[in-house]
Amino acid sequence: MRLNINSKYYEINSESDTPLLWVLRDELGLTGAKYGCGIGFCGTCAVLIDGKARRSCITPIGELSGKNMIITIEGLSENGLHKLQKAWLEIGVSQCGYCQPGQIITAVELLNENPNPSESEINDKMSGNICRCGTYNKIRQAIQIAAKE
Ligand code: FES
Ligand code: FES
């Protein structure tokens, strides 16, 4: 099958029940999306599929086709850093960094749907993304900064 990832087509050799995360990391070497829980709970593996943040650890590639536009954290900065990535850097959100690709991908979906979210709307949207380092306040601040851009 073919998949459209970061605006390029890739021939994929994995079985159709293989989770997208495995294909990205092991077959294509796109290691930005991280393995956390593997059961759709933590959000660290999130990628954009047709503009929606989806958990790639529980998305079998058989559910996808070349018509779906998949964007990983690598693809987000192909034309320069996304405004969320700039805001992340501006206030130094990351600590260990492990959860941050999934956090940023989820924040992209949020701003796509709601360019000027309230604090509670940010909290609601981001509540499914776990950060063991507790960077939640800075994540919220960075989203607010990016929303003003
Ligand atoms: S690794 Fe996919 S949601 Fe946790
Ligand atoms: S920055 Fe370490 S888990 Fe979020």
Short mmCIF file of C-alpha atoms and ligand atoms in Angstrom, two decimals:
data_model
loop_
_atom_site.label_atom_id
_atom_site.label_comp_id
_atom_site.label_asym_id
_atom_site.label_seq_id
_atom_site.Cartn_x
_atom_site.Cartn_y
_atom_site.Cartn_z
CA MET A 1 0.00 0.00 0.00
CA ARG A 2 0.96 3.64 -0.36
CA LEU A 3 0.74 6.26 2.35
CA ASN A 4 1.05 10.02 2.05
CA ILE A 5 3.26 11.11 4.94
CA ASN A 6 4.57 14.66 5.24
CA SER A 7 3.58 15.30 1.60
CA LYS A 8 5.55 12.35 0.21
CA TYR A 9 4.25 8.99 -0.92
CA TYR A 10 5.81 5.91 0.64
CA GLU A 11 5.38 2.28 -0.38
CA ILE A 12 4.63 0.41 2.82
CA ASN A 13 5.51 -3.26 3.21
CA SER A 14 4.02 -3.96 6.67
CA GLU A 15 0.87 -6.02 7.22
CA SER A 16 -2.42 -4.12 7.28
CA ASP A 17 -2.93 -4.69 11.01
CA THR A 18 0.40 -3.04 11.85
CA PRO A 19 -0.07 0.14 13.88
CA LEU A 20 0.98 3.29 12.06
CA LEU A 21 3.46 4.10 14.84
CA TRP A 22 5.49 0.98 14.02
CA VAL A 23 5.52 1.83 10.33
CA LEU A 24 6.63 5.39 11.00
CA ARG A 25 9.40 4.48 13.41
CA ASP A 26 10.63 1.08 12.28
CA GLU A 27 9.95 1.03 8.56
CA LEU A 28 10.38 4.69 7.64
CA GLY A 29 12.73 5.94 10.37
CA LEU A 30 10.41 8.78 11.35
CA THR A 31 11.05 8.59 15.07
CA GLY A 32 9.44 11.88 16.16
CA ALA A 33 6.23 10.18 17.28
CA LYS A 34 7.06 8.25 20.44
CA TYR A 35 5.92 4.97 21.95
CA GLY A 36 4.48 5.54 25.41
CA CYS A 37 1.65 3.29 26.53
CA GLY A 38 0.83 1.51 23.28
CA ILE A 39 -2.88 1.44 24.15
CA GLY A 40 -4.12 4.86 23.11
CA PHE A 41 -3.91 6.37 26.59
CA CYS A 42 -0.98 8.79 26.77
CA GLY A 43 -0.95 10.73 23.46
CA THR A 44 2.79 10.66 22.93
CA CYS A 45 2.38 8.87 19.56
CA ALA A 46 -0.07 11.41 18.11
CA VAL A 47 0.14 12.37 14.45
CA LEU A 48 -2.19 14.42 12.30
CA ILE A 49 -4.39 12.46 9.92
CA ASP A 50 -6.41 14.79 7.72
CA GLY A 51 -5.89 17.53 10.31
CA LYS A 52 -7.04 15.47 13.31
CA ALA A 53 -4.68 14.29 16.04
CA ARG A 54 -4.81 10.49 16.03
CA ARG A 55 -3.00 7.99 18.22
CA SER A 56 -0.78 6.12 15.85
CA CYS A 57 -0.17 3.23 18.28
CA ILE A 58 -3.80 2.14 17.86
CA THR A 59 -4.29 3.09 14.21
CA PRO A 60 -3.71 0.08 11.96
CA ILE A 61 -2.43 1.08 8.56
CA GLY A 62 -5.25 -0.96 7.02
CA GLU A 63 -7.60 1.85 8.10
CA LEU A 64 -5.63 4.30 5.96
CA SER A 65 -4.93 4.83 2.29
CA GLY A 66 -2.89 7.16 0.13
CA LYS A 67 -5.81 9.58 0.22
CA ASN A 68 -5.19 10.36 3.90
CA MET A 69 -2.77 13.17 4.60
CA ILE A 70 -0.55 12.11 7.49
CA ILE A 71 1.63 14.74 9.14
CA THR A 72 4.17 13.83 11.80
CA ILE A 73 6.10 16.20 14.02
CA GLU A 74 8.90 16.08 11.41
CA GLY A 75 6.53 17.27 8.71
CA LEU A 76 5.22 20.12 10.79
CA SER A 77 8.45 22.08 10.36
CA GLU A 78 9.14 21.33 6.72
CA ASN A 79 8.57 24.96 5.73
CA GLY A 80 10.10 26.46 8.86
CA LEU A 81 9.00 26.00 12.43
CA HIS A 82 5.27 26.01 13.11
CA LYS A 83 4.14 28.88 15.35
CA LEU A 84 3.51 26.38 18.14
CA GLN A 85 7.06 25.05 17.88
CA LYS A 86 8.36 28.64 18.04
CA ALA A 87 6.27 29.34 21.13
CA TRP A 88 7.49 26.08 22.70
CA LEU A 89 11.09 27.20 22.21
CA GLU A 90 10.41 30.78 23.29
CA ILE A 91 9.41 29.75 26.80
CA GLY A 92 11.32 26.46 27.03
CA VAL A 93 8.39 24.10 27.52
CA SER A 94 10.22 20.79 27.18
CA GLN A 95 11.92 18.98 30.00
CA CYS A 96 12.80 15.40 29.04
CA GLY A 97 10.93 16.06 25.80
CA TYR A 98 9.47 12.59 25.39
CA CYS A 99 5.80 13.61 25.36
CA GLN A 100 6.29 16.86 23.48
CA PRO A 101 5.77 15.74 19.86
CA GLY A 102 2.35 14.41 20.83
CA GLN A 103 1.59 17.55 22.82
CA ILE A 104 2.43 19.80 19.88
CA ILE A 105 0.47 17.69 17.39
CA THR A 106 -2.58 17.83 19.67
CA ALA A 107 -2.15 21.59 20.06
CA VAL A 108 -2.06 21.95 16.25
CA GLU A 109 -5.43 20.22 16.03
CA LEU A 110 -6.75 22.52 18.75
CA LEU A 111 -5.70 25.72 16.96
CA ASN A 112 -6.96 24.38 13.63
CA GLU A 113 -10.39 23.91 15.19
CA ASN A 114 -10.35 26.87 17.53
CA PRO A 115 -7.78 29.61 16.75
CA ASN A 116 -8.40 31.48 20.00
CA PRO A 117 -9.10 28.89 22.71
CA SER A 118 -9.91 29.84 26.30
CA GLU A 119 -7.84 28.43 29.16
CA SER A 120 -10.48 25.82 29.89
CA GLU A 121 -10.76 24.85 26.22
CA ILE A 122 -6.98 24.35 26.15
CA ASN A 123 -7.15 22.27 29.31
CA ASP A 124 -9.98 20.14 27.93
CA LYS A 125 -8.23 19.48 24.67
CA MET A 126 -4.84 18.75 26.15
CA SER A 127 -6.07 16.67 29.10
CA GLY A 128 -5.54 13.39 27.23
CA ASN A 129 -1.84 14.03 26.70
CA ILE A 130 0.23 12.86 29.65
CA CYS A 131 3.48 14.59 30.67
CA ARG A 132 5.42 12.82 33.39
CA CYS A 133 7.58 15.94 33.81
CA GLY A 134 4.53 18.09 34.58
CA THR A 135 4.99 20.73 31.88
CA TYR A 136 1.26 21.40 31.67
CA ASN A 137 1.39 25.07 32.69
CA LYS A 138 4.05 25.88 30.12
CA ILE A 139 2.21 23.94 27.44
CA ARG A 140 -0.86 26.07 28.11
CA GLN A 141 1.20 29.27 28.02
CA ALA A 142 2.85 28.29 24.74
CA ILE A 143 -0.52 27.59 23.13
CA GLN A 144 -1.74 31.00 24.28
CA ILE A 145 1.35 32.66 22.78
CA ALA A 146 0.92 30.82 19.47
CA ALA A 147 -2.78 31.68 19.35
CA LYS A 148 -1.87 35.40 19.44
CA GLU A 149 0.45 35.07 16.42
S1 FES B 1 1.74 5.39 22.84
FE1 FES B 1 -0.04 5.84 21.72
S2 FES B 1 -1.38 6.75 23.14
FE2 FES B 1 0.32 6.11 24.32
S1 FES B 2 8.54 16.68 29.02
FE1 FES B 2 9.03 14.79 29.99
S2 FES B 2 7.24 13.60 29.78
FE2 FES B 2 6.65 15.56 29.09
#
